[in-house]
CSV table of C-alpha atoms and ligand atoms in Angstrom, one decimal:
chain,number,residue,atom,x,y,z
A,1,MET,CA,17.8,10.9,21.5
A,2,GLY,CA,18.3,10.0,17.9
A,3,MET,CA,15.6,7.7,16.5
A,4,THR,CA,15.5,8.3,12.7
A,5,ALA,CA,12.3,8.1,10.8
A,6,GLU,CA,13.6,4.8,9.3
A,7,MET,CA,14.2,3.4,12.8
A,8,VAL,CA,10.7,4.3,13.8
A,9,ARG,CA,9.3,2.7,10.7
A,10,ALA,CA,11.4,-0.5,11.3
A,11,LYS,CA,10.0,-0.7,14.8
A,12,PHE,CA,6.4,-0.6,13.5
A,13,VAL,CA,7.1,-3.3,11.0
A,14,GLU,CA,8.9,-5.4,13.6
A,15,CYS,CA,5.9,-5.2,15.9
A,16,GLY,CA,3.3,-6.0,13.2
A,17,ALA,CA,1.8,-2.6,13.5
A,18,ILE,CA,1.5,-1.8,9.8
A,19,LEU,CA,-1.5,-3.8,8.4
A,20,GLU,CA,-2.7,-4.2,4.8
A,21,GLY,CA,-6.4,-4.6,3.8
A,22,HIS,CA,-9.5,-2.4,3.5
A,23,PHE,CA,-10.0,-0.3,6.5
A,24,LEU,CA,-12.5,2.2,7.8
A,25,LEU,CA,-10.6,4.8,9.8
A,26,SER,CA,-11.9,6.8,12.7
A,27,SER,CA,-11.9,9.8,10.4
A,28,GLY,CA,-14.5,8.1,8.2
A,29,LEU,CA,-12.0,7.6,5.4
A,30,HIS,CA,-11.2,4.3,3.8
A,31,SER,CA,-7.6,3.1,3.4
A,32,PRO,CA,-5.6,0.0,2.2
A,33,THR,CA,-3.2,0.4,5.1
A,34,TYR,CA,-3.7,0.7,8.8
A,35,LEU,CA,-1.3,1.6,11.6
A,36,GLN,CA,-2.1,-0.4,14.7
A,37,CYS,CA,-0.1,1.7,17.1
A,38,ALA,CA,-1.2,-0.3,20.0
A,39,ARG,CA,1.0,-3.1,18.8
A,40,VAL,CA,4.0,-0.9,19.3
A,41,LEU,CA,2.9,1.0,22.4
A,42,CYS,CA,2.1,-2.2,24.3
A,43,HIS,CA,5.8,-2.5,24.8
A,44,PRO,CA,6.4,0.0,27.6
A,45,GLU,CA,10.1,0.6,26.9
A,46,VAL,CA,9.3,1.3,23.3
A,47,ALA,CA,6.5,3.7,24.2
A,48,ALA,CA,8.9,5.5,26.6
A,49,GLU,CA,11.5,5.8,23.9
A,50,LEU,CA,9.0,7.2,21.4
A,51,GLY,CA,7.8,9.6,24.1
A,52,ARG,CA,11.3,10.9,24.7
A,53,GLU,CA,11.9,11.4,21.0
A,54,LEU,CA,8.7,13.4,20.6
A,55,ALA,CA,9.4,15.5,23.7
A,56,GLY,CA,12.8,16.2,22.2
A,57,LEU,CA,11.3,17.4,19.0
A,58,VAL,CA,8.8,19.7,20.7
A,59,GLY,CA,11.5,21.0,22.9
A,60,GLN,CA,11.1,24.6,23.9
A,61,GLU,CA,7.5,25.3,23.2
A,62,GLY,CA,7.0,26.1,26.9
A,63,VAL,CA,4.1,23.8,27.5
A,64,GLY,CA,2.6,23.3,30.9
A,65,LEU,CA,0.7,20.2,30.1
A,66,VAL,CA,0.0,17.6,27.5
A,67,VAL,CA,-3.5,16.7,26.3
A,68,SER,CA,-4.5,13.7,24.2
A,69,PRO,CA,-7.7,12.5,22.7
A,70,ALA,CA,-8.7,9.1,24.3
A,71,LEU,CA,-8.1,6.4,23.5
A,72,GLY,CA,-5.3,6.4,20.9
A,73,GLY,CA,-3.4,9.3,22.4
A,74,LEU,CA,-3.3,8.0,26.0
A,75,ILE,CA,-0.1,6.0,26.2
A,76,ILE,CA,2.1,8.2,24.0
A,77,GLY,CA,0.7,11.4,25.6
A,78,HIS,CA,1.6,10.0,29.0
A,79,GLU,CA,5.1,9.2,27.9
A,80,VAL,CA,5.7,12.6,26.3
A,81,ALA,CA,4.4,14.3,29.4
A,82,ARG,CA,6.7,12.2,31.6
A,83,SER,CA,9.6,13.2,29.5
A,84,LEU,CA,8.7,16.9,29.6
A,85,GLY,CA,8.0,16.8,33.3
A,86,VAL,CA,4.4,18.1,33.0
A,87,ARG,CA,1.0,16.6,33.7
A,88,HIS,CA,-1.1,14.7,31.1
A,89,LEU,CA,-4.8,15.1,30.6
A,90,PHE,CA,-7.1,13.4,28.1
A,91,THR,CA,-10.3,14.4,26.4
A,92,GLU,CA,-13.2,12.0,25.8
A,93,ARG,CA,-16.0,12.2,23.3
A,94,VAL,CA,-19.4,12.7,25.0
A,95,GLU,CA,-22.4,12.8,22.7
A,96,GLY,CA,-20.1,13.6,19.8
A,97,ARG,CA,-18.2,16.4,21.5
A,98,MET,CA,-14.6,16.2,22.8
A,99,VAL,CA,-14.6,17.2,26.4
A,100,LEU,CA,-12.4,17.1,29.5
A,101,ARG,CA,-13.9,14.9,32.3
A,102,ARG,CA,-12.4,13.2,35.3
A,103,GLY,CA,-12.1,16.4,37.3
A,104,PHE,CA,-9.3,17.6,35.0
A,105,THR,CA,-8.8,21.4,35.1
A,106,VAL,CA,-6.6,23.9,33.3
A,107,GLU,CA,-5.5,27.4,34.3
A,108,PRO,CA,-6.4,30.3,32.0
A,109,GLY,CA,-3.5,31.0,29.8
A,110,GLU,CA,-1.8,27.7,30.4
A,111,ARG,CA,0.0,26.5,27.3
A,112,PHE,CA,-0.7,22.9,26.2
A,113,LEU,CA,0.7,20.4,23.7
A,114,VAL,CA,-1.7,18.0,21.9
A,115,VAL,CA,-0.3,14.5,21.4
A,116,GLU,CA,-1.8,11.7,19.3
A,117,ASP,CA,-0.4,8.4,18.1
A,118,VAL,CA,-1.3,8.9,14.4
A,119,LEU,CA,-2.4,12.1,12.8
A,120,THR,CA,-4.4,11.7,9.6
A,121,THR,CA,-6.7,14.7,9.0
A,122,GLY,CA,-5.9,16.4,12.2
A,123,GLY,CA,-9.6,16.4,13.2
A,124,SER,CA,-9.1,15.0,16.7
A,125,THR,CA,-6.2,17.3,17.4
A,126,ARG,CA,-8.3,20.3,16.3
A,127,GLU,CA,-11.2,19.2,18.5
A,128,VAL,CA,-8.9,18.9,21.5
A,129,ILE,CA,-7.6,22.4,20.8
A,130,THR,CA,-11.1,23.8,20.6
A,131,ALA,CA,-12.2,22.0,23.8
A,132,LEU,CA,-9.2,23.4,25.8
A,133,GLU,CA,-9.4,26.9,24.3
A,134,ALA,CA,-13.0,27.0,25.5
A,135,LEU,CA,-11.5,26.6,29.0
A,136,GLY,CA,-9.0,29.4,28.5
A,137,ALA,CA,-5.9,27.4,27.8
A,138,VAL,CA,-3.6,28.3,24.9
A,139,PRO,CA,-2.4,25.8,22.3
A,140,ALA,CA,1.4,25.8,21.8
A,141,ALA,CA,2.0,22.8,19.5
A,142,ALA,CA,0.8,19.4,18.4
A,143,ALA,CA,2.7,16.1,17.9
A,144,ALA,CA,2.1,12.6,16.8
A,145,ILE,CA,4.3,9.6,16.4
A,146,ILE,CA,3.2,9.3,12.7
A,147,HIS,CA,1.8,11.8,10.3
A,148,ARG,CA,0.0,9.8,7.6
A,149,GLY,CA,-2.0,12.6,5.9
A,150,ALA,CA,-1.2,14.1,2.6
A,151,GLY,CA,0.3,17.5,2.6
A,152,ASP,CA,0.9,19.6,5.7
A,153,ALA,CA,-1.2,19.0,8.8
A,154,PRO,CA,-3.9,21.7,8.7
A,155,LEU,CA,-3.4,22.8,12.3
A,156,PRO,CA,-3.3,26.3,13.9
A,157,VAL,CA,-0.1,25.4,15.8
A,158,PRO,CA,3.4,24.0,15.0
A,159,PHE,CA,3.2,20.2,14.4
A,160,HIS,CA,5.9,17.6,15.0
A,161,SER,CA,6.1,13.9,14.0
A,162,LEU,CA,8.7,11.2,14.1
A,163,LEU,CA,7.7,9.6,10.9
A,164,ARG,CA,5.9,10.7,7.7
A,165,LEU,CA,4.0,8.0,5.8
A,166,GLU,CA,2.2,8.8,2.5
A,167,ILE,CA,-0.7,6.3,2.8
A,168,PRO,CA,-3.7,6.8,0.6
A,169,SER,CA,-7.1,7.3,2.1
A,170,TRP,CA,-10.4,8.2,0.4
A,171,VAL,CA,-13.9,9.3,1.3
A,172,PRO,CA,-16.0,6.1,0.9
A,173,ASP,CA,-17.6,7.4,-2.4
A,174,ALA,CA,-14.2,7.6,-4.0
A,175,CYS,CA,-12.7,4.4,-2.5
A,176,PRO,CA,-11.3,2.1,-5.3
A,177,LEU,CA,-11.4,-0.9,-2.9
A,178,CYS,CA,-15.1,-0.4,-2.5
A,179,ARG,CA,-15.6,0.0,-6.3
A,180,ARG,CA,-13.7,-3.2,-6.8
A,181,GLY,CA,-16.5,-5.0,-5.0
A,182,GLY,CA,-14.2,-6.9,-2.6
A,183,PRO,CA,-14.8,-7.3,1.2
A,184,PRO,CA,-16.2,-4.2,2.8
A,185,ALA,CA,-14.1,-1.8,4.8
A,186,VAL,CA,-13.5,-3.0,8.4
A,187,LYS,CA,-12.8,-1.1,11.5
A,188,PRO,CA,-9.2,-1.9,12.5
A,189,GLY,CA,-9.0,-3.9,15.7
A,190,SER,CA,-12.2,-5.8,14.8
A,191,ARG,CA,-12.3,-9.5,14.8
A,192,ASN,CA,-12.0,-9.5,11.0
A,193,LEU,CA,-8.3,-8.8,11.5
A,194,SER,CA,-6.1,-11.8,11.7
B,1,LIG,ZN1,-13.6,1.4,0.7
């Protein structure tokens, strides 16, 4: 235990996981900065350490399982679940809806923790909560390595993160980078990234 927010940030910088440019986020927002968490989580020992830290923050929420939205939440969710000693499921988007597949099941009343790599608007986490609640499970808490949204995460459960980053993001119509007329926003991970 004991990674400070500054240590987490330093690890991301060291791994080249904080990118500058003009990005289209999965939330639909545009931003001058993108966190490429995969560049941190590709180091298994670092992923395990971050998972232990998050599990320590969540502590005694009494969760029976961890659930993550694929793809971004898979590795960190797995590591948090390993540390908590519970199973890890993931949801996938099918025709626009977040659902459990793969034969995953939950028990009615089972308490779950939602884990993502980065939480921006909280939309994916809320979708996971809705999908699992529909199956009778009970949301206990949510966690992400990084919270990059402005203000408190608008979630119906306690939320934990290892690092808070105030990174601007805008709806496309209000994006100053678009107005400036430079290169269009790119999806992170595309070949436009060097
Ligand atoms: Zn833009």
